[in-house]
Coordinates of C-alpha atoms in Angstrom, one line a residue:
Chain X
M1266 CA -5.8 -0.3 -22.1
I1267 CA -7.4 1.2 -25.3
A1268 CA -10.3 -1.4 -25.1
Y1269 CA -10.7 -0.4 -21.4
I1270 CA -11.0 3.3 -22.2
V1271 CA -13.4 2.7 -25.0
K1272 CA -15.6 0.6 -22.8
R1273 CA -15.6 3.3 -20.0
L1274 CA -16.3 6.0 -22.6
G1275 CA -19.4 4.2 -23.8
L1276 CA -20.7 3.8 -20.2
A1277 CA -20.0 7.5 -19.5
L1278 CA -22.1 8.5 -22.6
L1279 CA -25.1 6.4 -21.3
V1280 CA -24.8 7.9 -17.8
A1281 CA -24.7 11.4 -19.3
L1282 CA -27.9 10.7 -21.3
A1283 CA -29.7 9.4 -18.3
V1284 CA -28.6 12.4 -16.3
S1285 CA -29.9 14.8 -19.0
A1286 CA -33.4 13.1 -18.8
L1287 CA -33.4 13.3 -15.0
A1288 CA -32.4 16.9 -15.0
F1289 CA -35.1 17.8 -17.4
F1290 CA -37.9 16.0 -15.7
L1291 CA -36.9 16.9 -12.1
I1292 CA -36.8 20.5 -12.9
R1293 CA -40.2 20.3 -14.6
L1294 CA -41.5 18.7 -11.4
S1295 CA -40.3 21.7 -9.4
G1296 CA -42.7 24.2 -11.0
D1297 CA -44.5 25.5 -14.0
V1298 CA -42.4 27.1 -16.7
A1299 CA -45.2 29.2 -18.1
T1300 CA -46.0 30.7 -14.7
A1301 CA -42.3 31.5 -14.2
I1302 CA -42.2 33.4 -17.5
A1303 CA -45.5 35.2 -17.1
G1304 CA -45.1 35.9 -13.4
E1305 CA -47.4 35.2 -10.5
G1306 CA -51.1 36.1 -11.1
A1307 CA -50.9 36.1 -14.9
R1308 CA -54.1 35.6 -16.8
Q1309 CA -55.0 32.2 -18.2
E1310 CA -55.0 33.4 -21.8
D1311 CA -51.4 34.8 -21.4
L1312 CA -50.3 31.5 -19.9
D1313 CA -51.9 29.6 -22.9
I1314 CA -50.1 31.8 -25.4
I1315 CA -46.8 31.3 -23.6
R1316 CA -47.3 27.6 -23.5
Q1317 CA -48.0 27.6 -27.3
T1318 CA -45.0 29.8 -28.1
Y1319 CA -42.5 27.8 -26.1
G1320 CA -44.1 24.4 -27.1
L1321 CA -45.0 23.7 -23.5
D1322 CA -48.4 22.2 -24.5
R1323 CA -46.8 19.2 -26.1
P1324 CA -46.3 15.9 -24.2
L1325 CA -43.3 16.1 -21.8
V1326 CA -41.4 13.3 -23.6
V1327 CA -41.6 15.3 -26.9
Q1328 CA -40.4 18.4 -25.1
Y1329 CA -37.5 16.5 -23.7
L1330 CA -36.5 15.0 -27.0
S1331 CA -36.7 18.4 -28.8
W1332 CA -34.7 20.0 -25.9
L1333 CA -32.1 17.2 -26.1
W1334 CA -31.9 17.6 -29.9
Q1335 CA -31.3 21.3 -29.6
T1336 CA -28.8 20.9 -26.8
L1337 CA -26.9 18.3 -28.8
R1338 CA -26.7 20.9 -31.6
G1339 CA -25.3 23.4 -29.2
D1340 CA -28.5 25.5 -28.9
F1341 CA -29.1 25.9 -25.1
G1342 CA -32.0 28.3 -25.5
T1343 CA -32.5 31.8 -24.0
S1344 CA -32.5 32.8 -20.3
I1345 CA -35.9 33.9 -19.0
Y1346 CA -34.4 36.3 -16.5
F1347 CA -31.3 37.6 -18.2
K1348 CA -32.9 37.5 -21.6
T1349 CA -29.6 36.4 -23.2
D1350 CA -28.2 33.3 -24.8
V1351 CA -27.8 30.6 -22.1
S1352 CA -24.6 29.2 -23.7
S1353 CA -22.8 32.6 -23.6
L1354 CA -24.1 33.2 -20.1
V1355 CA -22.9 29.8 -18.8
L1356 CA -19.6 29.9 -20.7
A1357 CA -18.7 33.2 -19.2
K1358 CA -19.2 31.9 -15.6
L1359 CA -17.7 28.4 -16.1
P1360 CA -14.0 29.4 -15.9
V1361 CA -14.5 30.9 -12.5
T1362 CA -16.1 27.8 -11.1
L1363 CA -13.6 25.4 -12.7
L1364 CA -10.8 27.5 -11.3
L1365 CA -12.3 27.5 -7.8
G1366 CA -12.9 23.7 -8.1
L1367 CA -9.3 23.1 -9.1
T1368 CA -7.7 25.3 -6.5
S1369 CA -9.9 23.9 -3.7
L1370 CA -9.1 20.4 -4.8
L1371 CA -5.4 21.2 -4.9
F1372 CA -5.6 22.8 -1.5
A1373 CA -7.4 19.8 -0.1
L1374 CA -4.8 17.4 -1.5
V1375 CA -1.9 19.5 -0.4
I1376 CA -3.0 19.4 3.2
S1377 CA -4.5 15.9 3.3
I1378 CA -1.7 13.9 1.6
P1379 CA 1.1 14.9 4.0
L1380 CA -1.2 14.8 7.0
G1381 CA -2.6 11.4 6.1
V1382 CA 0.9 10.0 5.4
L1383 CA 2.2 11.4 8.7
A1384 CA -0.8 10.2 10.6
A1385 CA -0.2 6.7 9.2
V1386 CA 3.6 6.6 9.7
Y1387 CA 3.3 7.9 13.3
S1388 CA -0.1 6.2 14.0
N1389 CA -1.4 6.7 17.5
S1390 CA 1.1 9.4 18.2
W1391 CA 0.3 13.1 18.8
I1392 CA 0.7 13.8 15.1
D1393 CA -2.1 11.3 14.4
R1394 CA -4.3 12.8 17.0
L1395 CA -3.7 16.3 15.7
A1396 CA -4.6 15.2 12.1
L1397 CA -7.7 13.5 13.4
G1398 CA -8.7 16.8 15.2
V1399 CA -8.2 18.8 12.0
A1400 CA -10.3 16.2 10.1
V1401 CA -13.1 16.1 12.6
V1402 CA -13.4 19.9 12.7
G1403 CA -13.4 20.1 8.9
Q1404 CA -16.1 17.5 8.7
A1405 CA -18.3 18.8 11.5
L1406 CA -18.2 22.5 10.6
P1407 CA -20.8 23.6 8.0
N1408 CA -18.8 25.2 5.2
F1409 CA -20.8 28.4 5.1
F1410 CA -20.1 28.9 8.8
F1411 CA -16.4 28.3 8.3
A1412 CA -16.5 30.7 5.3
L1413 CA -18.0 33.4 7.6
C1414 CA -15.3 32.7 10.2
L1415 CA -12.7 33.2 7.5
V1416 CA -14.3 36.5 6.5
M1417 CA -14.3 37.7 10.2
L1418 CA -10.6 36.9 10.6
F1419 CA -9.0 37.8 7.2
S1420 CA -11.3 40.6 6.0
I1421 CA -12.7 42.3 9.0
T1422 CA -10.0 41.8 11.7
L1423 CA -6.8 41.5 9.8
R1424 CA -8.0 43.3 6.6
W1425 CA -5.8 41.2 4.4
L1426 CA -8.3 39.8 1.9
P1427 CA -11.3 41.3 0.1
V1428 CA -14.7 40.1 1.3
S1429 CA -16.4 39.5 -2.0
G1430 CA -16.0 39.6 -5.8
S1431 CA -13.9 37.7 -8.3
S1432 CA -11.7 40.3 -10.0
T1433 CA -8.2 39.3 -8.6
W1434 CA -6.6 36.1 -7.3
L1435 CA -6.9 37.4 -3.8
H1436 CA -10.6 37.0 -4.1
F1437 CA -10.1 33.3 -4.6
V1438 CA -8.0 32.7 -1.4
M1439 CA -10.8 32.4 1.1
P1440 CA -13.3 30.5 -1.1
T1441 CA -10.5 28.0 -1.9
I1442 CA -9.7 27.5 1.8
A1443 CA -13.4 27.2 2.7
L1444 CA -14.2 24.7 0.0
G1445 CA -10.9 22.8 0.1
Y1446 CA -11.1 22.3 3.9
Y1447 CA -14.6 21.0 3.4
V1448 CA -13.5 18.0 1.3
A1449 CA -10.0 17.5 2.8
P1450 CA -11.0 15.3 5.8
A1451 CA -12.3 12.5 3.6
F1452 CA -9.1 12.4 1.7
M1453 CA -7.0 12.5 4.8
R1454 CA -8.8 9.6 6.6
L1455 CA -8.7 7.5 3.4
I1456 CA -5.0 8.1 2.9
R1457 CA -4.3 7.3 6.5
A1458 CA -6.3 4.1 6.5
G1459 CA -4.7 3.1 3.1
M1460 CA -1.2 3.9 4.2
I1461 CA -1.6 1.9 7.5
E1462 CA -2.7 -1.1 5.6
V1463 CA -0.1 -0.8 2.9
L1464 CA 2.8 -0.2 5.3
S1465 CA 2.3 -3.6 6.9
A1466 CA 2.3 -5.3 3.5
D1467 CA 5.0 -7.9 2.6
Y1468 CA 6.2 -5.8 -0.3
I1469 CA 7.0 -2.9 2.0
R1470 CA 9.3 -5.3 4.0
T1471 CA 10.8 -6.3 0.6
A1472 CA 11.4 -2.7 -0.2
R1473 CA 13.1 -2.2 3.2
A1474 CA 15.1 -5.3 2.7
K1475 CA 16.6 -3.8 -0.5
G1476 CA 18.1 -1.0 1.7
L1477 CA 15.8 1.7 0.3
P1478 CA 15.7 4.8 2.5
A1479 CA 12.5 5.4 4.4
R1480 CA 11.2 8.2 2.2
T1481 CA 11.5 6.0 -1.0
V1482 CA 9.7 3.2 0.9
I1483 CA 6.9 5.5 2.0
F1484 CA 6.4 7.7 -1.1
K1485 CA 7.3 5.3 -3.9
H1486 CA 6.3 1.9 -2.6
A1487 CA 3.5 2.6 -0.1
L1488 CA 1.8 5.8 -1.3
R1489 CA 1.4 4.6 -4.9
N1490 CA -0.7 1.7 -3.6
A1491 CA -2.5 3.6 -0.9
V1492 CA -3.5 6.3 -3.4
V1493 CA -5.6 4.1 -5.7
P1494 CA -8.9 4.6 -3.8
V1495 CA -8.1 8.3 -3.3
V1496 CA -8.2 8.8 -7.1
A1497 CA -11.7 7.3 -7.2
L1498 CA -12.7 9.5 -4.2
T1499 CA -11.3 12.6 -6.0
A1500 CA -14.1 12.3 -8.6
V1501 CA -16.8 12.0 -5.9
Q1502 CA -15.3 14.9 -4.0
L1503 CA -15.2 17.1 -7.1
G1504 CA -18.9 16.5 -7.3
F1505 CA -19.2 17.8 -3.7
L1506 CA -16.9 20.7 -4.7
L1507 CA -19.2 21.7 -7.5
G1508 CA -22.2 21.4 -5.3
G1509 CA -20.5 23.2 -2.5
S1510 CA -19.5 26.0 -4.9
V1511 CA -23.1 27.1 -5.0
V1512 CA -23.0 28.0 -1.3
I1513 CA -19.4 29.3 -1.3
E1514 CA -19.7 31.4 -4.5
T1515 CA -22.9 32.9 -3.1
I1516 CA -21.3 33.9 0.2
F1517 CA -18.3 35.5 -1.5
A1518 CA -20.3 36.8 -4.5
L1519 CA -17.8 35.0 -6.7
D1520 CA -19.2 35.4 -10.2
G1521 CA -19.3 31.7 -11.2
L1522 CA -21.6 28.9 -12.2
G1523 CA -22.6 28.2 -8.6
Y1524 CA -23.7 31.8 -8.1
L1525 CA -25.5 31.7 -11.4
A1526 CA -27.3 28.5 -10.3
Y1527 CA -28.4 30.2 -7.1
Q1528 CA -29.7 33.1 -9.1
S1529 CA -31.5 30.9 -11.7
I1530 CA -33.2 29.0 -8.9
T1531 CA -34.3 32.2 -7.2
Y1532 CA -35.7 33.6 -10.4
K1533 CA -37.1 30.2 -11.6
D1534 CA -34.9 30.6 -14.7
F1535 CA -35.6 27.0 -16.1
P1536 CA -33.4 27.0 -19.2
V1537 CA -30.4 28.2 -17.2
M1538 CA -31.0 25.7 -14.4
Q1539 CA -31.3 22.8 -16.8
V1540 CA -28.1 23.6 -18.6
I1541 CA -26.2 24.1 -15.4
V1542 CA -27.4 20.8 -13.9
L1543 CA -26.5 19.1 -17.2
L1544 CA -23.2 20.7 -17.5
L1545 CA -22.1 19.9 -13.9
S1546 CA -23.3 16.3 -14.4
V1547 CA -21.3 15.9 -17.6
I1548 CA -18.3 17.4 -15.9
Y1549 CA -18.8 14.9 -13.1
V1550 CA -19.2 12.0 -15.4
L1551 CA -16.0 13.0 -17.3
L1552 CA -14.1 13.3 -14.0
T1553 CA -15.2 9.8 -13.0
L1554 CA -14.0 8.6 -16.4
A1555 CA -10.7 10.3 -15.9
S1556 CA -10.3 8.8 -12.4
D1557 CA -11.1 5.3 -13.8
I1558 CA -8.4 5.7 -16.4
A1559 CA -6.0 7.1 -13.8
N1560 CA -6.7 4.1 -11.6
A1561 CA -6.0 1.7 -14.4
W1562 CA -2.7 3.4 -14.9
L1563 CA -1.9 3.3 -11.2
D1564 CA -3.0 -0.3 -10.6
P1565 CA -2.0 -2.5 -13.5
R1566 CA -4.4 -5.3 -12.2
I1567 CA -7.5 -3.1 -13.1
R1568 CA -6.4 -2.9 -16.8
V1569 CA -7.4 -6.4 -17.6
A1570 CA -10.8 -6.2 -16.0
Chain H
M454 CA 38.4 -15.1 11.1
T455 CA 38.1 -14.0 7.5
D456 CA 36.0 -17.0 6.4
T457 CA 33.1 -16.2 8.7
I458 CA 30.6 -13.8 7.0
L459 CA 28.1 -13.7 9.9
D460 CA 28.8 -14.1 13.5
V461 CA 25.9 -13.6 15.9
R462 CA 26.5 -13.8 19.6
G463 CA 24.0 -13.5 22.4
L464 CA 21.1 -12.3 20.2
S465 CA 17.8 -11.8 21.9
V466 CA 14.5 -10.4 20.6
D467 CA 11.9 -9.1 23.0
I468 CA 8.4 -8.2 21.8
A469 CA 6.1 -6.0 23.9
T470 CA 2.6 -7.6 24.1
A471 CA -0.5 -6.8 26.1
G472 CA 0.3 -9.8 28.4
G473 CA 3.9 -8.8 29.1
V474 CA 7.3 -9.1 27.3
L475 CA 7.5 -12.0 24.9
H476 CA 11.1 -13.4 24.7
A477 CA 10.9 -14.5 21.1
V478 CA 14.6 -15.1 20.7
R479 CA 16.7 -15.8 23.8
D480 CA 20.5 -15.4 23.8
I481 CA 21.3 -17.4 20.6
S482 CA 24.6 -17.6 18.8
L483 CA 25.0 -18.5 15.2
K484 CA 27.8 -18.5 12.6
V485 CA 27.6 -18.6 8.8
E486 CA 30.8 -19.3 6.9
R487 CA 31.5 -17.7 3.5
G488 CA 30.0 -19.7 0.7
K489 CA 28.4 -22.2 3.0
T490 CA 24.8 -23.0 4.0
L491 CA 23.5 -22.8 7.5
C492 CA 20.0 -24.2 7.9
V493 CA 17.9 -23.0 10.9
V494 CA 15.1 -25.5 11.7
G495 CA 12.4 -25.6 14.3
E496 CA 8.6 -25.6 14.5
S497 CA 6.4 -22.6 14.0
G498 CA 6.8 -19.9 16.6
C499 CA 10.3 -21.0 17.7
G500 CA 11.9 -17.6 16.7
K501 CA 13.5 -18.6 13.4
S502 CA 11.9 -15.7 11.4
M503 CA 12.5 -13.2 14.2
T504 CA 16.2 -14.2 14.2
S505 CA 16.5 -13.5 10.5
L506 CA 14.6 -10.3 10.7
A507 CA 16.8 -9.2 13.7
I508 CA 19.9 -9.9 11.7
M509 CA 18.6 -7.7 8.8
D510 CA 17.3 -5.0 11.2
L511 CA 13.8 -5.5 9.8
L512 CA 12.0 -6.3 13.0
P513 CA 8.4 -5.1 13.1
K514 CA 7.4 -2.2 15.4
G515 CA 7.3 -3.2 19.0
A516 CA 10.1 -5.9 18.7
R517 CA 13.5 -5.0 20.1
R518 CA 16.8 -6.6 19.4
S519 CA 19.8 -6.9 21.7
A520 CA 23.0 -8.7 21.0
A521 CA 26.5 -9.1 22.4
A522 CA 27.8 -9.1 18.8
L523 CA 26.3 -9.0 15.4
S524 CA 29.3 -9.2 13.2
F525 CA 28.9 -9.1 9.4
A526 CA 32.1 -9.5 7.4
G527 CA 34.1 -8.5 10.5
E528 CA 32.0 -5.4 11.2
D529 CA 30.0 -5.3 14.4
L530 CA 26.5 -4.1 13.6
S531 CA 24.9 -4.7 17.0
R532 CA 24.9 -1.0 17.7
A533 CA 24.9 0.3 14.1
P534 CA 22.4 2.9 13.1
G535 CA 19.6 2.2 10.6
K536 CA 21.5 4.0 7.9
R537 CA 24.4 1.5 8.1
F538 CA 21.9 -1.3 7.6
N539 CA 20.3 0.5 4.7
A540 CA 23.7 0.6 3.0
L541 CA 24.2 -3.2 3.5
R542 CA 20.7 -4.5 2.9
G543 CA 20.0 -5.5 -0.7
N544 CA 23.7 -4.9 -1.3
R545 CA 26.0 -7.1 0.7
M546 CA 23.2 -8.9 2.6
A547 CA 20.0 -9.8 1.0
M548 CA 16.8 -11.6 2.0
I549 CA 14.0 -13.6 0.4
F550 CA 10.7 -14.3 2.0
Q551 CA 8.2 -17.0 2.5
E552 CA 5.3 -15.4 0.5
P553 CA 6.3 -14.8 -3.1
M554 CA 2.7 -13.9 -3.9
T555 CA 2.8 -10.7 -1.8
A556 CA 6.5 -9.9 -1.5
L557 CA 6.6 -7.9 -4.8
N558 CA 5.0 -4.5 -5.2
P559 CA 1.9 -4.9 -7.4
A560 CA 2.2 -1.3 -8.8
Y561 CA 5.6 -1.6 -10.4
T562 CA 7.0 -3.8 -13.2
I563 CA 9.4 -6.6 -12.5
G564 CA 12.2 -4.7 -14.3
D565 CA 11.7 -1.6 -12.1
Q566 CA 11.8 -3.6 -8.9
L567 CA 14.8 -5.6 -10.0
A568 CA 16.7 -2.5 -11.0
E569 CA 16.0 -0.6 -7.8
P570 CA 18.7 -2.1 -5.5
Y571 CA 21.4 -2.1 -8.3
R572 CA 20.8 1.5 -9.1
L573 CA 20.7 2.5 -5.4
H574 CA 23.8 0.7 -4.2
R575 CA 25.9 0.7 -7.4
G576 CA 24.8 4.0 -8.8
A577 CA 24.2 2.1 -12.1
S578 CA 22.4 3.6 -15.1
A579 CA 19.0 2.3 -16.1
A580 CA 20.6 0.4 -19.0
Q581 CA 23.2 -1.2 -16.9
A582 CA 20.6 -2.3 -14.3
R583 CA 18.4 -3.6 -17.1
D584 CA 21.3 -5.7 -18.5
R585 CA 22.1 -7.1 -15.0
A586 CA 18.4 -7.9 -14.5
V587 CA 18.2 -9.8 -17.7
Y588 CA 21.4 -11.7 -16.9
L589 CA 20.1 -12.7 -13.5
L590 CA 16.6 -13.6 -14.6
D591 CA 18.2 -15.9 -17.1
K592 CA 20.4 -17.3 -14.3
V593 CA 17.4 -18.1 -12.1
G594 CA 15.9 -20.0 -15.0
I595 CA 13.3 -17.6 -16.3
A596 CA 12.7 -17.9 -20.1
S597 CA 12.7 -14.8 -22.3
P598 CA 13.9 -12.6 -19.5
A599 CA 13.9 -9.4 -21.5
E600 CA 10.2 -9.6 -22.0
R601 CA 9.5 -10.3 -18.3
L602 CA 11.0 -6.9 -17.3
G603 CA 7.9 -5.1 -18.5
Q604 CA 5.5 -7.5 -16.7
Y605 CA 3.8 -6.9 -13.4
P606 CA 3.9 -9.4 -10.5
H607 CA 0.2 -10.4 -10.9
Q608 CA 1.1 -11.7 -14.4
L609 CA 3.6 -14.3 -12.9
S610 CA 3.0 -17.6 -11.0
G611 CA 4.2 -18.1 -7.4
G612 CA 7.3 -20.1 -8.6
L613 CA 8.2 -17.4 -11.1
R614 CA 7.8 -14.7 -8.5
Q615 CA 10.1 -16.5 -6.1
R616 CA 12.7 -16.8 -8.9
V617 CA 12.3 -13.0 -9.4
M618 CA 12.8 -12.4 -5.7
I619 CA 16.0 -14.5 -5.8
A620 CA 17.2 -12.6 -8.8
M621 CA 16.4 -9.4 -7.0
A622 CA 18.4 -10.5 -3.9
L623 CA 21.4 -11.3 -6.1
M624 CA 21.5 -8.0 -8.1
C625 CA 24.3 -6.6 -6.0
E626 CA 26.2 -9.9 -5.6
P627 CA 25.5 -10.2 -1.8
E628 CA 27.9 -12.1 0.4
L629 CA 25.0 -13.4 2.5
L630 CA 21.5 -14.5 1.5
I631 CA 18.9 -15.1 4.1
A632 CA 16.0 -17.2 2.9
D633 CA 13.1 -17.3 5.2
E634 CA 11.1 -20.4 4.3
P635 CA 11.4 -19.6 0.6
T636 CA 9.6 -22.7 -0.6
T637 CA 6.8 -23.1 2.0
A638 CA 4.2 -21.4 -0.1
L639 CA 5.0 -23.3 -3.3
D640 CA 4.0 -26.6 -4.9
V641 CA 6.3 -29.6 -4.1
T642 CA 7.8 -29.8 -7.6
I643 CA 8.5 -26.0 -7.6
Q644 CA 10.0 -26.4 -4.1
A645 CA 12.6 -28.8 -5.4
Q646 CA 13.4 -26.6 -8.3
I647 CA 13.9 -23.5 -6.2
L648 CA 16.1 -25.4 -3.8
R649 CA 18.2 -26.8 -6.6
L650 CA 18.4 -23.3 -8.0
L651 CA 19.7 -21.9 -4.6
A652 CA 22.3 -24.6 -4.4
D653 CA 23.5 -24.0 -8.0
L654 CA 23.6 -20.2 -7.5
Q655 CA 25.6 -20.7 -4.3
K656 CA 28.2 -22.8 -6.3
E657 CA 28.3 -20.1 -9.0
F658 CA 28.4 -16.9 -7.0
G659 CA 29.9 -18.2 -3.7
V660 CA 27.1 -16.6 -1.6
A661 CA 26.6 -17.8 1.9
I662 CA 23.1 -18.9 2.6
M663 CA 21.1 -18.9 5.9
L664 CA 18.1 -20.9 5.1
I665 CA 15.2 -20.9 7.6
T666 CA 12.9 -23.9 7.2
H667 CA 10.9 -26.4 9.1
D668 CA 11.4 -29.1 6.4
L669 CA 14.2 -31.5 7.5
G670 CA 14.2 -33.1 4.1
V671 CA 15.4 -29.8 2.7
V672 CA 18.0 -29.5 5.4
A673 CA 19.4 -32.9 4.6
R674 CA 19.9 -32.0 1.0
I675 CA 21.6 -28.6 1.2
A676 CA 22.9 -27.8 4.7
D677 CA 26.5 -27.6 5.6
R678 CA 25.6 -26.8 9.2
V679 CA 22.3 -27.0 11.0
A680 CA 20.9 -25.1 14.0
V681 CA 17.9 -26.5 15.7
M682 CA 15.8 -23.9 17.5
Y683 CA 13.3 -24.5 20.2
A684 CA 11.3 -21.9 22.1
G685 CA 13.5 -19.1 21.1
Q686 CA 16.8 -20.9 21.7
V687 CA 19.3 -22.8 19.7
V688 CA 19.2 -26.2 21.4
E689 CA 21.6 -28.0 19.1
E690 CA 24.0 -26.8 16.4
G691 CA 26.6 -28.6 14.3
P692 CA 27.7 -30.0 11.0
A693 CA 24.8 -31.4 9.1
A694 CA 26.2 -35.0 8.8
A695 CA 27.0 -35.2 12.5
L696 CA 23.6 -33.8 13.6
F697 CA 21.6 -36.2 11.4
S698 CA 23.7 -39.3 12.3
D699 CA 24.2 -38.5 16.0
P700 CA 21.6 -36.0 17.3
R701 CA 22.4 -35.1 20.9
H702 CA 19.4 -33.1 22.0
P703 CA 16.2 -35.0 22.7
Y704 CA 14.2 -32.4 20.7
T705 CA 16.4 -33.0 17.6
R706 CA 15.9 -36.7 18.0
G707 CA 12.1 -36.2 18.3
L708 CA 12.1 -34.1 15.1
L709 CA 14.1 -36.7 13.2
D710 CA 11.7 -39.4 14.4
C711 CA 8.8 -37.4 12.8
I712 CA 10.2 -38.0 9.3
P713 CA 9.1 -41.2 7.5
V714 CA 12.1 -43.0 6.0
P715 CA 11.2 -45.5 3.2
G716 CA 12.4 -49.0 4.3
R717 CA 12.9 -48.0 7.9
T718 CA 9.5 -46.8 8.9
A719 CA 7.1 -49.8 9.3
R720 CA 4.2 -49.7 6.8
G721 CA 1.0 -48.9 8.7
G722 CA 3.1 -48.0 11.8
R723 CA 2.7 -44.7 13.5
L724 CA 5.1 -41.9 12.8
G725 CA 6.9 -40.4 15.8
A726 CA 5.3 -37.3 17.3
I727 CA 6.5 -35.0 20.1
P728 CA 3.8 -34.8 22.8
G729 CA 2.8 -31.5 24.4
V730 CA 3.1 -27.9 23.2
V731 CA 5.7 -25.2 23.1
P732 CA 5.8 -23.3 26.4
S733 CA 4.8 -19.7 26.6
L734 CA 7.7 -17.3 26.2
V735 CA 6.0 -14.4 28.0
G736 CA 7.6 -13.3 31.2
E737 CA 10.7 -14.9 32.8
V738 CA 11.7 -18.3 31.4
H739 CA 14.0 -20.6 33.4
G740 CA 15.5 -24.0 32.9
C741 CA 15.3 -26.2 29.8
S742 CA 12.3 -25.1 27.9
F743 CA 11.8 -28.6 26.4
R744 CA 11.6 -30.4 29.8
D745 CA 7.7 -30.6 29.8
R746 CA 7.8 -32.6 26.6
C747 CA 11.1 -34.5 27.1
P748 CA 11.1 -38.3 27.8
H749 CA 14.3 -37.9 29.7
A750 CA 13.3 -35.0 31.9
R751 CA 14.4 -35.0 35.6
P752 CA 14.3 -32.4 38.4
V753 CA 17.6 -30.9 37.5
C754 CA 16.1 -29.8 34.1
A755 CA 14.4 -26.9 36.0
E756 CA 17.8 -25.2 36.0
D757 CA 19.5 -23.9 32.9
P758 CA 21.0 -26.8 31.0
P759 CA 24.8 -26.9 30.5
A760 CA 26.2 -26.0 27.1
R761 CA 28.2 -28.9 25.7
E762 CA 30.5 -29.1 22.7
V763 CA 32.3 -31.9 20.9
D764 CA 34.1 -31.3 17.6
G765 CA 32.1 -28.2 16.7
H766 CA 28.8 -29.9 17.5
R767 CA 27.1 -27.9 20.3
W768 CA 24.0 -28.7 22.3
R769 CA 22.3 -27.6 25.5
C770 CA 21.2 -30.6 27.6
I771 CA 22.0 -32.4 30.8
L772 CA 22.6 -35.5 28.6
E773 CA 26.1 -35.9 27.3
K774 CA 25.5 -38.7 24.9
A775 CA 22.7 -39.3 22.5
A776 CA 19.6 -40.3 24.2

């Protein structure tokens, strides 16, 4: 198990490094940093001065390496638009996004696991069809549209929840539902498919032959085996959640990393963009690592691989 | 009768299929005496497995059981609710299956799976269940049993897994053990070991065994009584010795002719084979179902054959004496 974790950790480091390079070069491709700093229509001399000051006249590879070196030392540079330290800016917003990601994931799992299990146990019944309907709607509806529907219902018609902001937990309710419902269908379908397969396995018959009650058979013997691919999917879905949080945070003016990403793109704030992309990627890589380890724990056969 | 552990009368299993109702098991009656072995033989698809699953109330979705009586240790279970079966299964009646490779849950250790029925039915502590598991793993011939408890099924060979399954079935000292082709998926040498093990365990614990098999060699070695099934019916049933020396039903005779016997079967000669195929059991089935393949068939076989019995040896055929 230890050897397995070390191996995975090494791989994760390599992936993070590759992502940092991609993030750097892709963002450079999207526009000129000097123009962004100086503003549209700046004079050529000003641009040259800026290029020299920020070291933008050096070859791109050298720029990347120096940026990487600084980043590794914890120096994330200064925001062009906010004129403050990028690290303090990002660190201030990170908790909001992590909290939203976590609550949305929990919300997604809380509705998709019972629905998926029920749909599998009572497959082809009305429960199965209802669950399928819930999933199809969730998958087909763009999340910004669903978010606006929620605002119409809960904020404007019922006046239960605040429209925007992030000061109280009430502000997180609608973003959580909007974002969670966006990723829940994939979980639900996977759990249903997995459970249907597992429930016809020989070892389920063995479990029943032991006289175990139905709930033990379903939740102990079946779900544990059906949930293995779900753990892998969780990492992927968290990526979607982080991506989706850009849209959802912007709609609800939730003061998190997604909203900051939106602002930094609008104002061509390259240092901030770079750090956000890198940070989200590293979080994603770490989550994948965590899911691999969780899978190894759930399915003992993976440990030897 | 106190010495009968299982008394099945008029058991039928119907399976709903796209083509109509499949009568997988048709009105069969079986008895297993305490501490004795009943072997149920027949070719694939004759309803042997469905019979055992019906007795355990483990039939798959879409299969329906009906029985005049399904009496276990004197208690009629033919109309008992699922809860009653849950209390008996893994406790007083246990079952082992054909596929040891897939019959254990890959996500839990051997120890956990062994402990489960003992803790559930006996309310035993983890430590008690562990001791019992070690004791039984040792009984089924597994070396260093204590270390095995922490292992997962994929770390064990097929033979070892079947031994674990047997140990698991014996955790609560069942009065009846149903073994559905327990050696079919194993190597020949392992088959012999497992069968010897079952026979030894029966002697030691006095458990009654209902062994489902299509291997007549196995039957000859361990059966007290034999039931021969064909197309969902028991066509002949009786003491093993009588059935082997004096088979009354043409199908039983055909089966015995299929086995090569050293010294009796001519070298280079052809083994016996039963021509034809098993009839479809979808829809209404009348008359003797073996008549299409029977060398003694006559027009009267289109009607249901009479049930005959001599000294506890029962068969269903128009023929009174061995053919």
